[in-house]
Amino acid sequence: VEIGRRSAKCDAQKVTHILSSNDAEAVFRPLFNGVNHEECWVIFLTSSARIVDRMKISQGGVQATVVDNKLIFKRAIELLATQIIIAHNHPSGTAEPSQADIALTNRIKAAAALFDINLIDHLIITTTGCYSFKSHRLL
């Protein structure tokens, strides 16, 4: 199992461009394999959708994690990123967003707009599925 997990992480690191929610899920999913607490990650992209960095923004408990916008945008500005994708996991297995997830997405989207950064998607990843805010027209 561990060898498979490591192989998936290596494959995810080979992805250089994000062209769809499926591409983003393929990059994020290995980061959440075997994680039994909530984490939030960000992928920073150029305008041509090339990945310039990945970063864990927060690590929390079983039901929640606190995301600090300043950490996201500090790194985005350092990298001159023009687009970001955020993702977090739900260890409970329920991919549906909570009101807190929706509020977080709206808060990050509004903050990103101030810096001319586009929030492309917010993914919620579980062991059995993935919820895309973009696919559900919440972005």
mmCIF file of N, CA and C in Angstrom:
data_model
loop_
_atom_site.group_PDB
_atom_site.id
_atom_site.type_symbol
_atom_site.label_atom_id
_atom_site.label_comp_id
_atom_site.label_asym_id
_atom_site.label_seq_id
_atom_site.Cartn_x
_atom_site.Cartn_y
_atom_site.Cartn_z
ATOM 1 N N VAL A 1 0.832 -1.183 0.000
ATOM 2 C CA VAL A 1 0.000 0.000 0.000
ATOM 3 C C VAL A 1 0.879 1.250 0.000
ATOM 4 N N GLU A 2 1.912 1.241 0.825
ATOM 5 C CA GLU A 2 2.807 2.395 0.914
ATOM 6 C C GLU A 2 3.522 2.645 -0.412
ATOM 7 N N ILE A 3 3.925 1.593 -1.085
ATOM 8 C CA ILE A 3 4.588 1.747 -2.386
ATOM 9 C C ILE A 3 3.632 2.381 -3.387
ATOM 10 N N GLY A 4 2.371 1.951 -3.376
ATOM 11 C CA GLY A 4 1.366 2.545 -4.252
ATOM 12 C C GLY A 4 1.145 4.013 -3.944
ATOM 13 N N ARG A 5 1.114 4.358 -2.671
ATOM 14 C CA ARG A 5 0.927 5.753 -2.252
ATOM 15 C C ARG A 5 2.094 6.613 -2.742
ATOM 16 N N ARG A 6 3.302 6.128 -2.573
ATOM 17 C CA ARG A 6 4.482 6.879 -3.015
ATOM 18 C C ARG A 6 4.517 7.024 -4.534
ATOM 19 N N SER A 7 4.116 5.974 -5.233
ATOM 20 C CA SER A 7 4.071 6.018 -6.695
ATOM 21 C C SER A 7 3.061 7.055 -7.171
ATOM 22 N N ALA A 8 1.891 7.122 -6.519
ATOM 23 C CA ALA A 8 0.869 8.096 -6.887
ATOM 24 C C ALA A 8 1.367 9.516 -6.658
ATOM 25 N N LYS A 9 2.103 9.739 -5.566
ATOM 26 C CA LYS A 9 2.652 11.075 -5.300
ATOM 27 C C LYS A 9 3.660 11.461 -6.375
ATOM 28 N N CYS A 10 4.478 10.520 -6.796
ATOM 29 C CA CYS A 10 5.455 10.799 -7.849
ATOM 30 C C CYS A 10 4.754 11.130 -9.162
ATOM 31 N N ASP A 11 3.710 10.360 -9.493
ATOM 32 C CA ASP A 11 2.952 10.622 -10.720
ATOM 33 C C ASP A 11 2.304 11.995 -10.672
ATOM 34 N N ALA A 12 1.776 12.374 -9.515
ATOM 35 C CA ALA A 12 1.126 13.680 -9.359
ATOM 36 C C ALA A 12 2.131 14.809 -9.538
ATOM 37 N N GLN A 13 3.364 14.601 -9.117
ATOM 38 C CA GLN A 13 4.384 15.639 -9.245
ATOM 39 C C GLN A 13 4.845 15.803 -10.690
ATOM 40 N N LYS A 14 4.564 14.821 -11.546
ATOM 41 C CA LYS A 14 4.934 14.909 -12.954
ATOM 42 C C LYS A 14 3.962 15.781 -13.745
ATOM 43 N N VAL A 15 2.767 16.022 -13.194
ATOM 44 C CA VAL A 15 1.790 16.872 -13.873
ATOM 45 C C VAL A 15 2.321 18.298 -13.857
ATOM 46 N N THR A 16 2.371 18.919 -15.032
ATOM 47 C CA THR A 16 2.922 20.265 -15.123
ATOM 48 C C THR A 16 1.872 21.329 -15.409
ATOM 49 N N HIS A 17 0.718 20.931 -15.939
ATOM 50 C CA HIS A 17 -0.351 21.864 -16.278
ATOM 51 C C HIS A 17 -1.684 21.339 -15.757
ATOM 52 N N ILE A 18 -2.555 22.243 -15.368
ATOM 53 C CA ILE A 18 -3.908 21.891 -14.920
ATOM 54 C C ILE A 18 -4.877 22.441 -15.954
ATOM 55 N N LEU A 19 -5.527 21.550 -16.681
ATOM 56 C CA LEU A 19 -6.456 21.978 -17.723
ATOM 57 C C LEU A 19 -7.912 21.671 -17.382
ATOM 58 N N SER A 20 -8.130 20.916 -16.293
ATOM 59 C CA SER A 20 -9.497 20.565 -15.908
ATOM 60 C C SER A 20 -9.533 20.237 -14.416
ATOM 61 N N SER A 21 -10.742 20.102 -13.901
ATOM 62 C CA SER A 21 -10.905 19.694 -12.502
ATOM 63 C C SER A 21 -10.336 18.300 -12.278
ATOM 64 N N ASN A 22 -10.426 17.448 -13.288
ATOM 65 C CA ASN A 22 -9.864 16.101 -13.176
ATOM 66 C C ASN A 22 -8.348 16.139 -13.030
ATOM 67 N N ASP A 23 -7.705 17.054 -13.770
ATOM 68 C CA ASP A 23 -6.252 17.218 -13.635
ATOM 69 C C ASP A 23 -5.896 17.653 -12.222
ATOM 70 N N ALA A 24 -6.675 18.606 -11.698
ATOM 71 C CA ALA A 24 -6.417 19.108 -10.340
ATOM 72 C C ALA A 24 -6.614 17.995 -9.324
ATOM 73 N N GLU A 25 -7.681 17.218 -9.489
ATOM 74 C CA GLU A 25 -7.922 16.105 -8.566
ATOM 75 C C GLU A 25 -6.761 15.114 -8.600
ATOM 76 N N ALA A 26 -6.230 14.848 -9.785
ATOM 77 C CA ALA A 26 -5.113 13.906 -9.910
ATOM 78 C C ALA A 26 -3.875 14.399 -9.163
ATOM 79 N N VAL A 27 -3.702 15.709 -9.093
ATOM 80 C CA VAL A 27 -2.563 16.269 -8.366
ATOM 81 C C VAL A 27 -2.814 16.245 -6.857
ATOM 82 N N PHE A 28 -4.029 16.594 -6.451
ATOM 83 C CA PHE A 28 -4.334 16.696 -5.020
ATOM 84 C C PHE A 28 -4.570 15.342 -4.336
ATOM 85 N N ARG A 29 -5.236 14.411 -5.013
ATOM 86 C CA ARG A 29 -5.653 13.160 -4.357
ATOM 87 C C ARG A 29 -4.520 12.446 -3.619
ATOM 88 N N PRO A 30 -3.337 12.282 -4.219
ATOM 89 C CA PRO A 30 -2.260 11.590 -3.482
ATOM 90 C C PRO A 30 -1.841 12.309 -2.196
ATOM 91 N N LEU A 31 -2.037 13.614 -2.147
ATOM 92 C CA LEU A 31 -1.661 14.370 -0.952
ATOM 93 C C LEU A 31 -2.554 14.029 0.235
ATOM 94 N N PHE A 32 -3.774 13.565 -0.052
ATOM 95 C CA PHE A 32 -4.745 13.275 1.002
ATOM 96 C C PHE A 32 -4.878 11.781 1.322
ATOM 97 N N ASN A 33 -4.226 10.933 0.549
ATOM 98 C CA ASN A 33 -4.308 9.488 0.814
ATOM 99 C C ASN A 33 -3.778 9.167 2.209
ATOM 100 N N GLY A 34 -4.604 8.490 2.989
ATOM 101 C CA GLY A 34 -4.195 8.073 4.321
ATOM 102 C C GLY A 34 -4.231 9.175 5.370
ATOM 103 N N VAL A 35 -4.700 10.363 5.016
ATOM 104 C CA VAL A 35 -4.768 11.476 5.965
ATOM 105 C C VAL A 35 -6.122 11.416 6.670
ATOM 106 N N ASN A 36 -6.119 11.325 8.002
ATOM 107 C CA ASN A 36 -7.379 11.201 8.746
ATOM 108 C C ASN A 36 -7.759 12.487 9.476
ATOM 109 N N HIS A 37 -7.182 13.596 9.055
ATOM 110 C CA HIS A 37 -7.524 14.918 9.570
ATOM 111 C C HIS A 37 -7.652 15.843 8.360
ATOM 112 N N GLU A 38 -8.292 16.987 8.532
ATOM 113 C CA GLU A 38 -8.451 17.903 7.410
ATOM 114 C C GLU A 38 -7.161 18.668 7.140
ATOM 115 N N GLU A 39 -6.865 18.800 5.856
ATOM 116 C CA GLU A 39 -5.766 19.627 5.380
ATOM 117 C C GLU A 39 -6.267 20.447 4.208
ATOM 118 N N CYS A 40 -5.641 21.591 4.006
ATOM 119 C CA CYS A 40 -5.961 22.431 2.855
ATOM 120 C C CYS A 40 -4.675 22.716 2.093
ATOM 121 N N TRP A 41 -4.730 22.530 0.786
ATOM 122 C CA TRP A 41 -3.583 22.735 -0.090
ATOM 123 C C TRP A 41 -3.953 23.728 -1.188
ATOM 124 N N VAL A 42 -2.947 24.362 -1.758
ATOM 125 C CA VAL A 42 -3.130 25.282 -2.875
ATOM 126 C C VAL A 42 -2.131 24.950 -3.968
ATOM 127 N N ILE A 43 -2.607 25.022 -5.206
ATOM 128 C CA ILE A 43 -1.720 24.945 -6.368
ATOM 129 C C ILE A 43 -1.678 26.343 -6.965
ATOM 130 N N PHE A 44 -0.477 26.834 -7.227
ATOM 131 C CA PHE A 44 -0.274 28.142 -7.819
ATOM 132 C C PHE A 44 0.067 27.953 -9.295
ATOM 133 N N LEU A 45 -0.605 28.723 -10.155
ATOM 134 C CA LEU A 45 -0.476 28.536 -11.602
ATOM 135 C C LEU A 45 -0.150 29.835 -12.318
ATOM 136 N N THR A 46 0.456 29.686 -13.494
ATOM 137 C CA THR A 46 0.660 30.822 -14.389
ATOM 138 C C THR A 46 -0.620 31.016 -15.207
ATOM 139 N N SER A 47 -0.644 32.041 -16.040
ATOM 140 C CA SER A 47 -1.824 32.275 -16.883
ATOM 141 C C SER A 47 -2.008 31.177 -17.923
ATOM 142 N N SER A 48 -0.962 30.432 -18.218
ATOM 143 C CA SER A 48 -1.073 29.314 -19.160
ATOM 144 C C SER A 48 -1.349 27.989 -18.447
ATOM 145 N N ALA A 49 -1.727 28.065 -17.170
ATOM 146 C CA ALA A 49 -2.111 26.906 -16.353
ATOM 147 C C ALA A 49 -0.944 25.985 -16.000
ATOM 148 N N ARG A 50 0.271 26.520 -16.059
ATOM 149 C CA ARG A 50 1.448 25.746 -15.647
ATOM 150 C C ARG A 50 1.592 25.856 -14.130
ATOM 151 N N ILE A 51 1.821 24.727 -13.492
ATOM 152 C CA ILE A 51 2.005 24.702 -12.044
ATOM 153 C C ILE A 51 3.365 25.295 -11.704
ATOM 154 N N VAL A 52 3.349 26.281 -10.795
ATOM 155 C CA VAL A 52 4.615 26.842 -10.334
ATOM 156 C C VAL A 52 4.941 26.413 -8.910
ATOM 157 N N ASP A 53 3.913 26.003 -8.150
ATOM 158 C CA ASP A 53 4.172 25.522 -6.793
ATOM 159 C C ASP A 53 2.919 24.878 -6.226
ATOM 160 N N ARG A 54 3.138 24.045 -5.209
ATOM 161 C CA ARG A 54 2.073 23.441 -4.402
ATOM 162 C C ARG A 54 2.431 23.733 -2.958
ATOM 163 N N MET A 55 1.391 24.003 -2.136
ATOM 164 C CA MET A 55 1.707 24.340 -0.748
ATOM 165 C C MET A 55 0.570 23.931 0.173
ATOM 166 N N LYS A 56 0.945 23.296 1.295
ATOM 167 C CA LYS A 56 -0.056 23.013 2.321
ATOM 168 C C LYS A 56 -0.276 24.297 3.096
ATOM 169 N N ILE A 57 -1.537 24.726 3.163
ATOM 170 C CA ILE A 57 -1.892 25.971 3.835
ATOM 171 C C ILE A 57 -2.259 25.731 5.282
ATOM 172 N N SER A 58 -2.932 24.610 5.542
ATOM 173 C CA SER A 58 -3.333 24.355 6.925
ATOM 174 C C SER A 58 -3.539 22.877 7.177
ATOM 175 N N GLN A 59 -3.473 22.540 8.453
ATOM 176 C CA GLN A 59 -3.736 21.179 8.929
ATOM 177 C C GLN A 59 -4.589 21.339 10.181
ATOM 178 N N GLY A 60 -5.690 20.613 10.221
ATOM 179 C CA GLY A 60 -6.602 20.776 11.344
ATOM 180 C C GLY A 60 -6.960 19.467 12.000
ATOM 181 N N GLY A 61 -8.179 19.426 12.493
ATOM 182 C CA GLY A 61 -8.677 18.244 13.171
ATOM 183 C C GLY A 61 -9.504 17.375 12.238
ATOM 184 N N VAL A 62 -10.299 16.518 12.825
ATOM 185 C CA VAL A 62 -11.107 15.573 12.060
ATOM 186 C C VAL A 62 -12.233 16.283 11.305
ATOM 187 N N GLN A 63 -12.742 17.380 11.850
ATOM 188 C CA GLN A 63 -13.902 18.030 11.235
ATOM 189 C C GLN A 63 -13.632 19.401 10.632
ATOM 190 N N ALA A 64 -12.482 19.989 10.874
ATOM 191 C CA ALA A 64 -12.249 21.340 10.359
ATOM 192 C C ALA A 64 -10.770 21.681 10.338
ATOM 193 N N THR A 65 -10.461 22.700 9.541
ATOM 194 C CA THR A 65 -9.138 23.298 9.526
ATOM 195 C C THR A 65 -9.312 24.790 9.287
ATOM 196 N N VAL A 66 -8.397 25.576 9.789
ATOM 197 C CA VAL A 66 -8.472 27.025 9.646
ATOM 198 C C VAL A 66 -7.529 27.449 8.520
ATOM 199 N N VAL A 67 -8.078 28.187 7.559
ATOM 200 C CA VAL A 67 -7.291 28.641 6.414
ATOM 201 C C VAL A 67 -7.050 30.138 6.547
ATOM 202 N N ASP A 68 -5.794 30.535 6.497
ATOM 203 C CA ASP A 68 -5.419 31.936 6.595
ATOM 204 C C ASP A 68 -5.128 32.468 5.187
ATOM 205 N N ASN A 69 -5.982 33.361 4.710
ATOM 206 C CA ASN A 69 -5.825 33.916 3.362
ATOM 207 C C ASN A 69 -4.455 34.544 3.145
ATOM 208 N N LYS A 70 -3.906 35.161 4.172
ATOM 209 C CA LYS A 70 -2.627 35.854 4.025
ATOM 210 C C LYS A 70 -1.532 34.901 3.546
ATOM 211 N N LEU A 71 -1.549 33.673 4.037
ATOM 212 C CA LEU A 71 -0.539 32.697 3.620
ATOM 213 C C LEU A 71 -0.677 32.361 2.142
ATOM 214 N N ILE A 72 -1.914 32.235 1.685
ATOM 215 C CA ILE A 72 -2.158 31.918 0.267
ATOM 216 C C ILE A 72 -1.631 33.038 -0.618
ATOM 217 N N PHE A 73 -2.034 34.267 -0.309
ATOM 218 C CA PHE A 73 -1.719 35.366 -1.210
ATOM 219 C C PHE A 73 -0.292 35.867 -1.073
ATOM 220 N N LYS A 74 0.309 35.673 0.070
ATOM 221 C CA LYS A 74 1.735 35.997 0.209
ATOM 222 C C LYS A 74 2.534 35.162 -0.785
ATOM 223 N N ARG A 75 2.257 33.850 -0.791
ATOM 224 C CA ARG A 75 2.989 32.953 -1.700
ATOM 225 C C ARG A 75 2.621 33.211 -3.158
ATOM 226 N N ALA A 76 1.356 33.467 -3.419
ATOM 227 C CA ALA A 76 0.919 33.734 -4.797
ATOM 228 C C ALA A 76 1.630 34.965 -5.355
ATOM 229 N N ILE A 77 1.755 35.989 -4.542
ATOM 230 C CA ILE A 77 2.422 37.206 -4.990
ATOM 231 C C ILE A 77 3.917 36.968 -5.187
ATOM 232 N N GLU A 78 4.533 36.230 -4.267
ATOM 233 C CA GLU A 78 5.957 35.902 -4.420
ATOM 234 C C GLU A 78 6.219 35.180 -5.738
ATOM 235 N N LEU A 79 5.304 34.304 -6.127
ATOM 236 C CA LEU A 79 5.464 33.500 -7.342
ATOM 237 C C LEU A 79 4.951 34.198 -8.597
ATOM 238 N N LEU A 80 4.283 35.347 -8.411
ATOM 239 C CA LEU A 80 3.605 36.047 -9.500
ATOM 240 C C LEU A 80 2.566 35.134 -10.166
ATOM 241 N N ALA A 81 1.923 34.325 -9.352
ATOM 242 C CA ALA A 81 0.885 33.425 -9.852
ATOM 243 C C ALA A 81 -0.334 34.237 -10.272
ATOM 244 N N THR A 82 -0.971 33.821 -11.346
ATOM 245 C CA THR A 82 -2.171 34.512 -11.811
ATOM 246 C C THR A 82 -3.432 33.695 -11.565
ATOM 247 N N GLN A 83 -3.249 32.435 -11.160
ATOM 248 C CA GLN A 83 -4.381 31.556 -10.910
ATOM 249 C C GLN A 83 -4.047 30.634 -9.737
ATOM 250 N N ILE A 84 -5.082 30.251 -9.000
ATOM 251 C CA ILE A 84 -4.887 29.283 -7.916
ATOM 252 C C ILE A 84 -6.043 28.287 -7.923
ATOM 253 N N ILE A 85 -5.754 27.128 -7.378
ATOM 254 C CA ILE A 85 -6.772 26.110 -7.120
ATOM 255 C C ILE A 85 -6.556 25.658 -5.686
ATOM 256 N N ILE A 86 -7.627 25.617 -4.913
ATOM 257 C CA ILE A 86 -7.510 25.140 -3.540
ATOM 258 C C ILE A 86 -8.229 23.815 -3.411
ATOM 259 N N ALA A 87 -7.792 23.024 -2.455
ATOM 260 C CA ALA A 87 -8.442 21.741 -2.184
ATOM 261 C C ALA A 87 -8.276 21.404 -0.718
ATOM 262 N N HIS A 88 -9.280 20.768 -0.192
ATOM 263 C CA HIS A 88 -9.164 20.213 1.153
ATOM 264 C C HIS A 88 -9.892 18.881 1.175
ATOM 265 N N ASN A 89 -9.620 18.112 2.187
ATOM 266 C CA ASN A 89 -10.224 16.789 2.291
ATOM 267 C C ASN A 89 -11.307 16.788 3.361
ATOM 268 N N HIS A 90 -12.211 15.849 3.227
ATOM 269 C CA HIS A 90 -13.214 15.568 4.254
ATOM 270 C C HIS A 90 -12.993 14.126 4.704
ATOM 271 N N PRO A 91 -12.326 13.914 5.824
ATOM 272 C CA PRO A 91 -12.087 12.551 6.307
ATOM 273 C C PRO A 91 -13.384 11.781 6.579
ATOM 274 N N SER A 92 -14.491 12.500 6.795
ATOM 275 C CA SER A 92 -15.776 11.851 7.055
ATOM 276 C C SER A 92 -16.267 11.065 5.847
ATOM 277 N N GLY A 93 -15.781 11.404 4.664
ATOM 278 C CA GLY A 93 -16.206 10.721 3.448
ATOM 279 C C GLY A 93 -17.313 11.441 2.705
ATOM 280 N N THR A 94 -17.865 12.498 3.271
ATOM 281 C CA THR A 94 -18.924 13.263 2.628
ATOM 282 C C THR A 94 -18.299 14.393 1.819
ATOM 283 N N ALA A 95 -18.535 14.387 0.513
ATOM 284 C CA ALA A 95 -17.904 15.385 -0.350
ATOM 285 C C ALA A 95 -18.689 16.690 -0.429
ATOM 286 N N GLU A 96 -19.923 16.697 -0.019
ATOM 287 C CA GLU A 96 -20.742 17.910 -0.090
ATOM 288 C C GLU A 96 -20.135 19.022 0.768
ATOM 289 N N PRO A 97 -20.117 20.257 0.242
ATOM 290 C CA PRO A 97 -19.531 21.367 0.999
ATOM 291 C C PRO A 97 -20.429 21.808 2.151
ATOM 292 N N SER A 98 -19.810 22.205 3.233
ATOM 293 C CA SER A 98 -20.532 22.782 4.365
ATOM 294 C C SER A 98 -20.697 24.277 4.104
ATOM 295 N N GLN A 99 -21.469 24.946 4.940
ATOM 296 C CA GLN A 99 -21.599 26.398 4.829
ATOM 297 C C GLN A 99 -20.243 27.077 5.042
ATOM 298 N N ALA A 100 -19.436 26.499 5.924
ATOM 299 C CA ALA A 100 -18.091 27.047 6.158
ATOM 300 C C ALA A 100 -17.226 26.907 4.894
ATOM 301 N N ASP A 101 -17.368 25.802 4.169
ATOM 302 C CA ASP A 101 -16.615 25.600 2.923
ATOM 303 C C ASP A 101 -17.024 26.632 1.866
ATOM 304 N N ILE A 102 -18.316 26.886 1.775
ATOM 305 C CA ILE A 102 -18.827 27.863 0.805
ATOM 306 C C ILE A 102 -18.347 29.265 1.176
ATOM 307 N N ALA A 103 -18.400 29.592 2.469
ATOM 308 C CA ALA A 103 -17.931 30.905 2.925
ATOM 309 C C ALA A 103 -16.434 31.071 2.657
ATOM 310 N N LEU A 104 -15.658 30.027 2.904
ATOM 311 C CA LEU A 104 -14.214 30.067 2.633
ATOM 312 C C LEU A 104 -13.951 30.332 1.155
ATOM 313 N N THR A 105 -14.660 29.636 0.301
ATOM 314 C CA THR A 105 -14.483 29.806 -1.141
ATOM 315 C C THR A 105 -14.785 31.238 -1.552
ATOM 316 N N ASN A 106 -15.886 31.773 -1.064
ATOM 317 C CA ASN A 106 -16.258 33.141 -1.409
ATOM 318 C C ASN A 106 -15.243 34.151 -0.880
ATOM 319 N N ARG A 107 -14.728 33.905 0.313
ATOM 320 C CA ARG A 107 -13.728 34.792 0.909
ATOM 321 C C ARG A 107 -12.426 34.779 0.095
ATOM 322 N N ILE A 108 -11.990 33.593 -0.303
ATOM 323 C CA ILE A 108 -10.750 33.487 -1.087
ATOM 324 C C ILE A 108 -10.940 34.083 -2.480
ATOM 325 N N LYS A 109 -12.093 33.853 -3.071
ATOM 326 C CA LYS A 109 -12.367 34.406 -4.406
ATOM 327 C C LYS A 109 -12.328 35.931 -4.370
ATOM 328 N N ALA A 110 -12.951 36.535 -3.360
ATOM 329 C CA ALA A 110 -12.967 37.992 -3.239
ATOM 330 C C ALA A 110 -11.564 38.539 -2.995
ATOM 331 N N ALA A 111 -10.799 37.890 -2.146
ATOM 332 C CA ALA A 111 -9.432 38.333 -1.871
ATOM 333 C C ALA A 111 -8.553 38.184 -3.110
ATOM 334 N N ALA A 112 -8.727 37.093 -3.834
ATOM 335 C CA ALA A 112 -7.931 36.856 -5.047
ATOM 336 C C ALA A 112 -8.181 37.954 -6.076
ATOM 337 N N ALA A 113 -9.422 38.376 -6.202
ATOM 338 C CA ALA A 113 -9.765 39.410 -7.175
ATOM 339 C C ALA A 113 -9.021 40.714 -6.898
ATOM 340 N N LEU A 114 -8.747 41.003 -5.646
ATOM 341 C CA LEU A 114 -8.013 42.226 -5.300
ATOM 342 C C LEU A 114 -6.603 42.230 -5.867
ATOM 343 N N PHE A 115 -6.051 41.031 -6.092
ATOM 344 C CA PHE A 115 -4.684 40.904 -6.600
ATOM 345 C C PHE A 115 -4.648 40.439 -8.060
ATOM 346 N N ASP A 116 -5.794 40.496 -8.737
ATOM 347 C CA ASP A 116 -5.904 40.018 -10.123
ATOM 348 C C ASP A 116 -5.485 38.557 -10.251
ATOM 349 N N ILE A 117 -5.866 37.775 -9.257
ATOM 350 C CA ILE A 117 -5.610 36.339 -9.260
ATOM 351 C C ILE A 117 -6.962 35.646 -9.406
ATOM 352 N N ASN A 118 -7.016 34.649 -10.253
ATOM 353 C CA ASN A 118 -8.256 33.928 -10.514
ATOM 354 C C ASN A 118 -8.301 32.638 -9.688
ATOM 355 N N LEU A 119 -9.332 32.494 -8.873
ATOM 356 C CA LEU A 119 -9.569 31.219 -8.184
ATOM 357 C C LEU A 119 -10.292 30.320 -9.173
ATOM 358 N N ILE A 120 -9.588 29.343 -9.698
ATOM 359 C CA ILE A 120 -10.142 28.482 -10.739
ATOM 360 C C ILE A 120 -11.122 27.470 -10.169
ATOM 361 N N ASP A 121 -10.775 26.856 -9.048
ATOM 362 C CA ASP A 121 -11.636 25.821 -8.481
ATOM 363 C C ASP A 121 -11.297 25.616 -7.016
ATOM 364 N N HIS A 122 -12.248 25.038 -6.321
ATOM 365 C CA HIS A 122 -12.053 24.572 -4.954
ATOM 366 C C HIS A 122 -12.573 23.139 -4.946
ATOM 367 N N LEU A 123 -11.712 22.219 -4.602
ATOM 368 C CA LEU A 123 -12.078 20.806 -4.585
ATOM 369 C C LEU A 123 -12.176 20.301 -3.157
ATOM 370 N N ILE A 124 -13.174 19.465 -2.918
ATOM 371 C CA ILE A 124 -13.276 18.729 -1.659
ATOM 372 C C ILE A 124 -13.051 17.272 -2.020
ATOM 373 N N ILE A 125 -12.026 16.684 -1.448
ATOM 374 C CA ILE A 125 -11.638 15.322 -1.821
ATOM 375 C C ILE A 125 -11.920 14.376 -0.660
ATOM 376 N N THR A 126 -12.557 13.257 -0.988
ATOM 377 C CA THR A 126 -12.803 12.199 -0.016
ATOM 378 C C THR A 126 -12.170 10.923 -0.553
ATOM 379 N N THR A 127 -12.244 9.870 0.226
ATOM 380 C CA THR A 127 -11.650 8.608 -0.229
ATOM 381 C C THR A 127 -12.386 8.041 -1.441
ATOM 382 N N THR A 128 -13.659 8.398 -1.603
ATOM 383 C CA THR A 128 -14.446 7.811 -2.690
ATOM 384 C C THR A 128 -14.880 8.797 -3.761
ATOM 385 N N GLY A 129 -14.634 10.081 -3.575
ATOM 386 C CA GLY A 129 -15.117 11.033 -4.564
ATOM 387 C C GLY A 129 -14.460 12.389 -4.461
ATOM 388 N N CYS A 130 -15.002 13.302 -5.242
ATOM 389 C CA CYS A 130 -14.474 14.654 -5.293
ATOM 390 C C CYS A 130 -15.611 15.607 -5.653
ATOM 391 N N TYR A 131 -15.666 16.728 -4.976
ATOM 392 C CA TYR A 131 -16.656 17.765 -5.256
ATOM 393 C C TYR A 131 -15.914 18.976 -5.796
ATOM 394 N N SER A 132 -16.309 19.447 -6.968
ATOM 395 C CA SER A 132 -15.700 20.608 -7.595
ATOM 396 C C SER A 132 -16.683 21.773 -7.542
ATOM 397 N N PHE A 133 -16.266 22.871 -6.924
ATOM 398 C CA PHE A 133 -17.116 24.059 -6.874
ATOM 399 C C PHE A 133 -17.365 24.587 -8.282
ATOM 400 N N LYS A 134 -16.364 24.490 -9.146
ATOM 401 C CA LYS A 134 -16.523 24.968 -10.526
ATOM 402 C C LYS A 134 -17.536 24.108 -11.262
ATOM 403 N N SER A 135 -17.440 22.806 -11.140
ATOM 404 C CA SER A 135 -18.367 21.920 -11.849
ATOM 405 C C SER A 135 -19.809 22.095 -11.368
ATOM 406 N N HIS A 136 -19.963 22.487 -10.110
ATOM 407 C CA HIS A 136 -21.302 22.708 -9.545
ATOM 408 C C HIS A 136 -21.730 24.170 -9.643
ATOM 409 N N ARG A 137 -20.969 24.926 -10.442
ATOM 410 C CA ARG A 137 -21.274 26.337 -10.727
ATOM 411 C C ARG A 137 -21.346 27.216 -9.482
ATOM 412 N N LEU A 138 -20.524 26.902 -8.493
ATOM 413 C CA LEU A 138 -20.411 27.744 -7.310
ATOM 414 C C LEU A 138 -19.224 28.695 -7.436
ATOM 415 N N LEU A 139 -18.519 28.604 -8.544
ATOM 416 C CA LEU A 139 -17.414 29.529 -8.865
ATOM 417 C C LEU A 139 -17.615 30.058 -10.267
#
